[in-house]
């Protein structure tokens, strides 16, 4: 099966074409991604209407690039049917810029040989999601291809269930039930993975997400967006220089008996610390970054281990942007190995920890084989779409 996947839930515009015969090995035929992060950095976060405008401008160039890499960009032999053009005008009536670019593209190139179009329909920023969804609907109409809507968080789980071997993504061994720790800019949740496609929500944040906490603390400290990598870099410097522990931050809800999280108090504690302390020296900034990182990670680890123990899980799957954090990787792996000798912690395959279309294509593959294709008219953006 050959899948074309589209991801526009946040500030990355991404398209890929992926092929798999068996759900065990996945070949990336073409893959293109454009991050708008720098454009949003000026606003200190992701700005939904800017994301919508950027996705409109970027989708066709990104699609063209992915198809060209796949060798699937074939000049059109017969003109695009008038009836089709008319329907596309309607499907993309809310995305005029995208409509112009896509019509130009479709007049130039033939339908590629893909079996289905996977598109993220949530969770994420609705104005951004809609651009990808309407683009998918337009392509599905022009190419007579089915659509499979994909949950972005399921994509993050699948990104950790594969690894790159000899240039292909191969499915890894994993035991079920597994615990998925999903940590991104918008999410922090623990899911029980009964199998691919079957989940149960075990706990979630009651306020800010872990990535959001990294970003907000970084902003308070005068660091650019996204803050996670910045804090992580400074924290590593603090450890390398063995700086003394100057600051002490709370570990919110670490001892609560449930599997929920709360991170907004941590941000408030950082604000108070900065107010009390005044301007920080470079080393103090490093020491504070280390304390922020440790506080977030301590809580994530404690709750993940508790979930694994409660459900007898021997596999922990970590997904979402924060899974790129080196300290989290190191400490969670070590703690889980200690708690569960046969246990294994899976992190995303190289390059797949932040948003991308490959993870959407893999999730799309499993959804399509489980016959989860949808009538195009029924596909909608759902900003707070739940996995379970
Ligand atoms: O999954 P993602 O790319 O986008 C969302 O769906 O939110 O996650 C982005 C989040 C941001 O909050 C960013 O600060 C965080 O992931 N992040 C990190 C690191 N790299 C990205 N947080 C901590 N350490 C990192 N190395
Ligand atoms: Zn994400």
Short mmCIF file of C-alpha atoms and ligand atoms in Angstrom, two decimals:
data_model
loop_
_atom_site.label_atom_id
_atom_site.label_comp_id
_atom_site.label_asym_id
_atom_site.label_seq_id
_atom_site.Cartn_x
_atom_site.Cartn_y
_atom_site.Cartn_z
CA UNK A 1 0.00 0.00 0.00
CA UNK A 2 1.22 3.45 -0.90
CA UNK A 3 0.14 6.34 1.31
CA UNK A 4 0.47 10.07 0.84
CA UNK A 5 0.32 11.81 4.22
CA UNK A 6 -0.31 15.44 5.10
CA UNK A 7 0.46 17.10 8.43
CA UNK A 8 -0.53 20.70 9.26
CA UNK A 9 -1.69 20.57 12.87
CA UNK A 10 0.74 23.15 14.18
CA UNK A 11 3.66 25.04 12.66
CA UNK A 12 5.12 22.35 10.39
CA UNK A 13 3.85 21.84 6.85
CA UNK A 14 4.75 18.28 5.89
CA UNK A 15 3.96 15.78 3.14
CA UNK A 16 5.38 12.32 2.58
CA UNK A 17 4.81 9.25 0.44
CA UNK A 18 5.34 5.96 2.22
CA UNK A 19 5.02 2.40 1.03
CA UNK A 20 4.50 -0.79 2.99
CA UNK A 21 3.47 -4.27 1.94
CA UNK A 22 3.13 -5.80 5.40
CA UNK A 23 3.08 -3.18 8.17
CA UNK A 24 6.53 -4.41 9.25
CA UNK A 25 8.74 -2.48 6.88
CA UNK A 26 8.03 1.04 5.59
CA UNK A 27 9.83 2.63 2.68
CA UNK A 28 9.94 6.42 2.50
CA UNK A 29 9.56 7.28 -1.17
CA UNK A 30 9.43 11.04 -0.73
CA UNK A 31 9.38 13.35 2.25
CA UNK A 32 9.30 17.15 2.54
CA UNK A 33 8.81 19.43 5.50
CA UNK A 34 8.86 23.16 6.10
CA UNK A 35 8.96 24.51 9.63
CA UNK A 36 7.46 27.90 10.36
CA UNK A 37 8.97 27.94 13.85
CA UNK A 38 11.15 30.95 13.11
CA UNK A 39 8.20 32.98 11.87
CA UNK A 40 6.23 32.21 15.01
CA UNK A 41 9.19 32.85 17.29
CA UNK A 42 8.56 36.61 16.97
CA UNK A 43 5.20 36.03 18.72
CA UNK A 44 6.69 33.79 21.41
CA UNK A 45 4.40 30.91 20.43
CA UNK A 46 2.42 29.54 17.52
CA UNK A 47 0.00 32.04 16.04
CA UNK A 48 -2.97 30.15 14.48
CA UNK A 49 -3.78 32.57 11.66
CA UNK A 50 -0.17 32.91 10.63
CA UNK A 51 0.05 29.09 10.60
CA UNK A 52 -3.04 28.92 8.39
CA UNK A 53 -1.59 31.42 5.91
CA UNK A 54 1.78 29.69 5.84
CA UNK A 55 0.26 26.23 5.30
CA UNK A 56 -1.73 27.64 2.37
CA UNK A 57 1.42 28.94 0.73
CA UNK A 58 3.60 25.94 1.56
CA UNK A 59 1.46 22.87 0.89
CA UNK A 60 1.76 22.78 -2.90
CA UNK A 61 5.54 23.40 -2.99
CA UNK A 62 6.01 20.75 -0.26
CA UNK A 63 3.77 18.27 -2.09
CA UNK A 64 5.69 18.92 -5.31
CA UNK A 65 9.01 18.36 -3.57
CA UNK A 66 7.87 15.08 -1.95
CA UNK A 67 6.45 13.74 -5.23
CA UNK A 68 9.55 14.78 -7.17
CA UNK A 69 11.76 12.93 -4.68
CA UNK A 70 9.53 9.87 -5.10
CA UNK A 71 9.84 10.14 -8.88
CA UNK A 72 6.08 10.46 -9.04
CA UNK A 73 5.73 13.87 -10.64
CA UNK A 74 4.29 13.00 -14.05
CA UNK A 75 3.23 15.73 -16.54
CA UNK A 76 -0.49 15.66 -17.20
CA UNK A 77 -1.55 14.01 -20.44
CA UNK A 78 -5.17 15.13 -20.61
CA UNK A 79 -6.54 18.45 -19.36
CA UNK A 80 -8.13 18.56 -15.91
CA UNK A 81 -11.91 18.08 -16.25
CA UNK A 82 -13.98 21.25 -15.90
CA UNK A 83 -16.32 19.52 -13.44
CA UNK A 84 -13.36 18.64 -11.26
CA UNK A 85 -12.04 22.22 -11.30
CA UNK A 86 -15.47 23.41 -10.30
CA UNK A 87 -15.63 21.04 -7.32
CA UNK A 88 -12.14 21.99 -6.21
CA UNK A 89 -13.17 25.67 -6.24
CA UNK A 90 -15.89 24.70 -3.81
CA UNK A 91 -13.73 22.46 -1.55
CA UNK A 92 -11.06 25.16 -1.24
CA UNK A 93 -13.39 28.17 -1.09
CA UNK A 94 -11.95 29.12 2.32
CA UNK A 95 -8.35 28.74 1.19
CA UNK A 96 -8.16 30.98 -1.92
CA UNK A 97 -4.36 31.11 -2.05
CA UNK A 98 -4.07 27.36 -1.76
CA UNK A 99 -6.78 26.91 -4.39
CA UNK A 100 -4.86 28.95 -6.96
CA UNK A 101 -1.63 27.05 -6.33
CA UNK A 102 -3.29 23.65 -6.31
CA UNK A 103 -5.24 24.21 -9.52
CA UNK A 104 -2.00 25.23 -11.22
CA UNK A 105 -0.35 22.06 -9.89
CA UNK A 106 -3.20 19.77 -10.93
CA UNK A 107 -3.31 21.28 -14.43
CA UNK A 108 0.37 20.47 -14.76
CA UNK A 109 0.65 16.97 -13.24
CA UNK A 110 -1.15 13.66 -13.43
CA UNK A 111 -2.50 11.74 -10.43
CA UNK A 112 0.33 9.80 -8.75
CA UNK A 113 -0.11 6.11 -7.94
CA UNK A 114 -1.11 6.35 -4.28
CA UNK A 115 -3.73 4.16 -2.59
CA UNK A 116 -4.87 6.59 0.05
CA UNK A 117 -4.36 10.03 1.54
CA UNK A 118 -3.77 10.22 5.27
CA UNK A 119 -4.36 13.57 6.92
CA UNK A 120 -4.11 14.81 10.49
CA UNK A 121 -7.58 15.85 11.68
CA UNK A 122 -6.63 16.68 15.27
CA UNK A 123 -5.61 17.48 17.88
CA UNK A 124 -4.05 20.80 16.96
CA UNK A 125 -4.88 24.33 15.90
CA UNK A 126 -8.17 24.15 14.03
CA UNK A 127 -7.40 26.86 11.44
CA UNK A 128 -4.16 25.02 10.64
CA UNK A 129 -5.79 21.56 10.60
CA UNK A 130 -8.50 22.72 8.21
CA UNK A 131 -5.97 23.75 5.58
CA UNK A 132 -4.49 20.24 5.51
CA UNK A 133 -7.91 18.60 5.58
CA UNK A 134 -9.33 20.68 2.73
CA UNK A 135 -6.14 20.09 0.77
CA UNK A 136 -6.55 16.34 1.34
CA UNK A 137 -10.18 16.50 0.25
CA UNK A 138 -9.24 18.38 -2.91
CA UNK A 139 -6.52 15.84 -3.78
CA UNK A 140 -8.85 12.95 -2.97
CA UNK A 141 -11.39 14.40 -5.39
CA UNK A 142 -8.86 15.14 -8.13
CA UNK A 143 -7.12 11.77 -7.83
CA UNK A 144 -10.16 9.61 -6.88
CA UNK A 145 -8.35 8.40 -3.76
CA UNK A 146 -9.84 7.51 -0.34
CA UNK A 147 -9.04 9.59 2.75
CA UNK A 148 -7.99 8.28 6.12
CA UNK A 149 -8.13 10.76 9.01
CA UNK A 150 -5.28 10.36 11.51
CA UNK A 151 -4.99 11.38 15.15
CA UNK A 152 -1.73 13.34 15.49
CA UNK A 153 -0.98 11.77 18.89
CA UNK A 154 -1.31 8.28 17.44
CA UNK A 155 1.26 9.43 14.91
CA UNK A 156 3.62 10.32 17.76
CA UNK A 157 3.14 6.82 19.25
CA UNK A 158 3.91 5.14 15.92
CA UNK A 159 7.02 7.26 15.41
CA UNK A 160 8.44 5.37 18.41
CA UNK A 161 7.34 1.95 17.23
CA UNK A 162 9.66 2.06 14.22
CA UNK A 163 13.40 2.41 13.78
CA UNK A 164 15.56 3.23 10.81
CA UNK A 165 17.41 0.18 9.44
CA UNK A 166 19.20 0.14 6.08
CA UNK A 167 17.33 3.22 4.96
CA UNK A 168 13.88 1.76 5.75
CA UNK A 169 11.69 2.17 8.79
CA UNK A 170 11.21 -1.20 10.42
CA UNK A 171 8.64 -2.00 13.07
CA UNK A 172 10.24 -2.75 16.43
CA UNK A 173 9.35 -5.54 18.80
CA UNK A 174 7.09 -4.28 21.53
CA UNK A 175 4.98 -6.05 24.11
CA UNK A 176 1.40 -5.10 24.89
CA UNK A 177 -0.13 -3.61 26.85
CA UNK A 178 2.35 -0.76 26.66
CA UNK A 179 2.29 2.63 28.30
CA UNK A 180 2.58 5.66 26.03
CA UNK A 181 3.90 8.89 27.53
CA UNK A 182 2.89 11.62 25.11
CA UNK A 183 4.66 14.89 25.76
CA UNK A 184 4.45 17.79 23.35
CA UNK A 185 3.71 21.50 23.28
CA UNK A 186 -0.01 20.86 23.63
CA UNK A 187 -0.18 17.48 25.34
CA UNK A 188 0.96 15.58 28.34
CA UNK A 189 -0.83 12.31 28.80
CA UNK A 190 -0.38 8.68 29.67
CA UNK A 191 -2.20 6.21 27.44
CA UNK A 192 -2.51 2.48 27.77
CA UNK A 193 -1.74 0.97 24.37
CA UNK A 194 -3.65 -2.31 24.16
CA UNK A 195 -2.52 -2.65 20.56
CA UNK A 196 -2.02 -0.28 17.64
CA UNK A 197 -5.35 1.51 17.26
CA UNK A 198 -6.69 0.69 20.73
CA UNK A 199 -6.00 3.06 23.61
CA UNK A 200 -7.18 3.94 27.09
CA UNK A 201 -6.51 7.31 28.71
CA UNK A 202 -4.81 6.83 32.08
CA UNK A 203 -3.93 10.39 33.00
CA UNK A 204 -3.29 13.81 31.58
CA UNK A 205 -2.26 17.30 32.52
CA UNK A 206 -4.86 19.40 34.26
CA UNK A 207 -3.37 22.65 32.95
CA UNK A 208 -0.15 23.23 30.97
CA UNK A 209 1.57 20.56 28.89
CA UNK A 210 5.18 19.61 29.63
CA UNK A 211 6.44 21.23 26.41
CA UNK A 212 4.37 24.31 27.14
CA UNK A 213 5.98 24.47 30.58
CA UNK A 214 9.45 24.32 28.99
CA UNK A 215 8.40 27.05 26.55
CA UNK A 216 6.80 29.33 29.17
CA UNK A 217 9.67 29.00 31.65
CA UNK A 218 12.12 29.71 28.83
CA UNK A 219 10.17 32.80 27.87
CA UNK A 220 10.21 34.06 31.48
CA UNK A 221 13.98 33.53 31.43
CA UNK A 222 14.32 35.58 28.26
CA UNK A 223 15.09 32.58 26.01
CA UNK A 224 13.68 32.24 22.48
CA UNK A 225 10.83 29.94 21.37
CA UNK A 226 10.70 26.91 21.33
CA UNK A 227 12.10 26.88 24.83
CA UNK A 228 12.56 23.14 25.37
CA UNK A 229 15.81 22.78 23.42
CA UNK A 230 17.15 26.03 24.96
CA UNK A 231 16.49 24.92 28.54
CA UNK A 232 17.89 21.51 27.75
CA UNK A 233 21.13 22.98 26.33
CA UNK A 234 21.65 25.30 29.34
CA UNK A 235 20.81 22.50 31.78
CA UNK A 236 23.46 20.29 30.18
CA UNK A 237 25.99 23.13 30.60
CA UNK A 238 25.03 23.45 34.27
CA UNK A 239 25.69 19.72 34.72
CA UNK A 240 28.94 19.82 32.77
CA UNK A 241 30.17 22.73 34.93
CA UNK A 242 28.81 21.07 38.10
CA UNK A 243 27.15 24.33 39.10
CA UNK A 244 25.81 24.40 42.66
CA UNK A 245 22.04 23.96 43.19
CA UNK A 246 21.02 27.61 43.57
CA UNK A 247 17.30 27.15 43.01
CA UNK A 248 14.64 24.73 44.26
CA UNK A 249 11.40 24.33 42.33
CA UNK A 250 8.35 22.23 43.25
CA UNK A 251 7.49 18.86 41.61
CA UNK A 252 3.75 19.41 41.19
CA UNK A 253 1.49 16.38 41.89
CA UNK A 254 4.45 14.02 42.06
CA UNK A 255 2.95 12.17 45.02
CA UNK A 256 -0.71 12.33 44.04
CA UNK A 257 -2.15 8.81 43.75
CA UNK A 258 -3.57 9.41 40.25
CA UNK A 259 -1.76 9.57 36.90
CA UNK A 260 -2.52 13.22 36.21
CA UNK A 261 -0.06 16.06 35.87
CA UNK A 262 -0.03 19.79 36.56
CA UNK A 263 2.69 22.09 35.30
CA UNK A 264 1.29 25.61 35.59
CA UNK A 265 2.50 25.94 39.20
CA UNK A 266 6.03 25.29 38.05
CA UNK A 267 5.90 28.23 35.66
CA UNK A 268 4.51 30.42 38.49
CA UNK A 269 7.34 29.27 40.75
CA UNK A 270 9.86 30.25 38.07
CA UNK A 271 8.23 33.66 37.73
CA UNK A 272 8.39 34.20 41.52
CA UNK A 273 11.99 33.04 41.63
CA UNK A 274 12.92 35.53 38.93
CA UNK A 275 11.01 38.35 40.66
CA UNK A 276 12.69 37.64 43.95
CA UNK A 277 16.15 37.11 42.56
CA UNK A 278 16.34 39.90 40.00
CA UNK A 279 18.63 39.62 36.96
CA UNK A 280 20.41 36.26 36.67
CA UNK A 281 24.05 35.76 35.81
CA UNK A 282 24.84 33.31 33.01
CA UNK A 283 25.61 30.55 35.49
CA UNK A 284 22.45 31.27 37.45
CA UNK A 285 20.43 30.99 34.24
CA UNK A 286 22.07 27.61 33.61
CA UNK A 287 21.35 26.45 37.17
CA UNK A 288 17.73 27.52 36.89
CA UNK A 289 17.37 25.76 33.52
CA UNK A 290 18.72 22.56 35.06
CA UNK A 291 16.22 22.82 37.93
CA UNK A 292 13.30 23.43 35.51
CA UNK A 293 14.31 20.42 33.42
CA UNK A 294 14.80 18.18 36.46
CA UNK A 295 11.47 19.22 37.98
CA UNK A 296 9.54 18.40 34.79
CA UNK A 297 11.38 15.13 34.22
CA UNK A 298 11.07 13.94 37.83
CA UNK A 299 7.29 14.16 37.57
CA UNK A 300 7.11 12.57 34.12
CA UNK A 301 9.22 9.61 35.24
CA UNK A 302 7.43 9.01 38.51
CA UNK A 303 3.98 8.92 36.91
CA UNK A 304 5.10 6.83 33.94
CA UNK A 305 6.62 4.19 36.20
CA UNK A 306 3.49 4.19 38.33
CA UNK A 307 1.33 3.64 35.23
CA UNK A 308 3.55 0.81 33.98
CA UNK A 309 3.47 -0.91 37.33
CA UNK A 310 -0.29 -0.52 37.73
CA UNK A 311 -0.94 -2.04 34.28
CA UNK A 312 1.88 -4.56 34.18
CA UNK A 313 3.40 -2.97 31.09
CA UNK A 314 6.93 -3.87 30.02
CA UNK A 315 7.13 -1.39 27.17
CA UNK A 316 7.03 2.36 27.54
CA UNK A 317 6.57 4.36 24.36
CA UNK A 318 7.55 8.02 24.50
CA UNK A 319 6.24 10.37 21.84
CA UNK A 320 5.91 14.09 21.10
CA UNK A 321 8.38 16.94 20.82
CA UNK A 322 9.63 16.68 24.42
CA UNK A 323 10.78 13.10 23.72
CA UNK A 324 13.77 14.72 22.00
CA UNK A 325 15.00 15.73 25.46
CA UNK A 326 18.27 13.90 26.11
CA UNK A 327 17.98 13.99 29.89
CA UNK A 328 14.48 12.51 29.80
CA UNK A 329 15.72 9.72 27.52
CA UNK A 330 18.63 8.87 29.74
CA UNK A 331 16.84 9.03 33.07
CA UNK A 332 13.58 7.37 32.04
CA UNK A 333 15.43 4.46 30.41
CA UNK A 334 17.61 3.96 33.49
CA UNK A 335 14.70 4.20 35.95
CA UNK A 336 12.49 1.83 33.98
CA UNK A 337 15.27 -0.72 33.57
CA UNK A 338 15.75 -0.63 37.33
CA UNK A 339 12.03 -0.95 38.07
CA UNK A 340 11.33 -3.57 35.42
CA UNK A 341 14.39 -5.59 34.34
CA UNK A 342 12.74 -6.81 31.13
CA UNK A 343 11.34 -3.37 30.48
CA UNK A 344 12.13 -1.31 27.44
CA UNK A 345 11.61 2.37 26.70
CA UNK A 346 11.06 3.26 23.06
CA UNK A 347 11.80 6.74 21.73
CA UNK A 348 11.02 8.07 18.25
CA UNK A 349 13.14 6.96 15.33
CA UNK A 350 15.80 9.51 14.36
CA UNK A 351 14.24 12.69 13.01
CA UNK A 352 10.71 11.69 13.99
CA UNK A 353 10.41 13.25 17.44
CA UNK A 354 9.09 16.58 16.25
CA UNK A 355 6.08 16.91 13.97
CA UNK A 356 6.41 15.25 10.57
CA UNK A 357 4.31 13.51 7.92
CA UNK A 358 6.04 10.12 8.16
CA UNK A 359 4.41 9.33 11.49
CA UNK A 360 1.05 10.33 10.02
CA UNK A 361 1.63 8.00 7.07
CA UNK A 362 2.49 5.05 9.35
CA UNK A 363 -0.61 5.69 11.49
CA UNK A 364 -2.52 6.06 8.21
CA UNK A 365 -1.25 2.69 7.04
CA UNK A 366 -2.62 0.94 10.14
CA UNK A 367 -5.87 2.91 10.03
CA UNK A 368 -6.36 2.06 6.36
CA UNK A 369 -5.69 -1.64 6.93
CA UNK A 370 -8.20 -1.52 9.81
CA UNK A 371 -10.65 -0.03 7.30
CA UNK A 372 -10.81 3.34 9.02
CA UNK A 373 -11.12 5.30 5.78
CA UNK A 374 -13.76 8.05 5.87
CA UNK A 375 -16.17 9.71 3.49
CA UNK A 376 -14.43 13.00 2.64
CA UNK A 377 -17.47 15.12 3.64
CA UNK A 378 -17.34 13.70 7.18
CA UNK A 379 -13.69 14.59 7.85
CA UNK A 380 -13.49 17.62 10.16
CA UNK A 381 -10.81 19.39 12.17
CA UNK A 382 -11.16 18.58 15.85
CA UNK A 383 -8.83 20.79 17.89
CA UNK A 384 -9.09 18.69 21.05
CA UNK A 385 -9.45 15.29 19.41
CA UNK A 386 -8.90 12.51 21.95
CA UNK A 387 -7.08 9.26 21.37
CA UNK A 388 -9.33 7.50 23.88
O1 LIG B 1 5.27 17.52 19.17
P1 LIG B 1 5.80 18.89 18.91
O2 LIG B 1 6.84 19.07 17.87
O3 LIG B 1 4.64 19.88 18.57
C1 LIG B 1 3.41 19.81 19.22
O4 LIG B 1 2.54 19.03 18.73
O5 LIG B 1 3.30 20.50 20.25
O6 LIG B 1 6.35 19.42 20.33
C2 LIG B 1 6.90 20.70 20.49
C3 LIG B 1 7.33 20.89 21.94
C4 LIG B 1 7.73 22.30 22.29
O7 LIG B 1 7.09 22.68 23.48
C5 LIG B 1 9.24 22.21 22.49
O8 LIG B 1 9.75 23.15 23.43
C6 LIG B 1 9.38 20.80 22.99
O9 LIG B 1 8.47 20.05 22.22
N1 LIG B 1 10.76 20.28 22.80
C7 LIG B 1 11.59 19.98 23.81
C8 LIG B 1 12.83 19.56 23.22
N2 LIG B 1 12.68 19.63 21.87
C9 LIG B 1 11.41 20.06 21.62
N3 LIG B 1 11.42 20.01 25.14
C10 LIG B 1 12.44 19.64 25.91
N4 LIG B 1 13.64 19.25 25.45
C11 LIG B 1 13.87 19.19 24.11
N5 LIG B 1 15.07 18.79 23.66
ZN1 LIG B 2 3.18 16.90 17.75
#
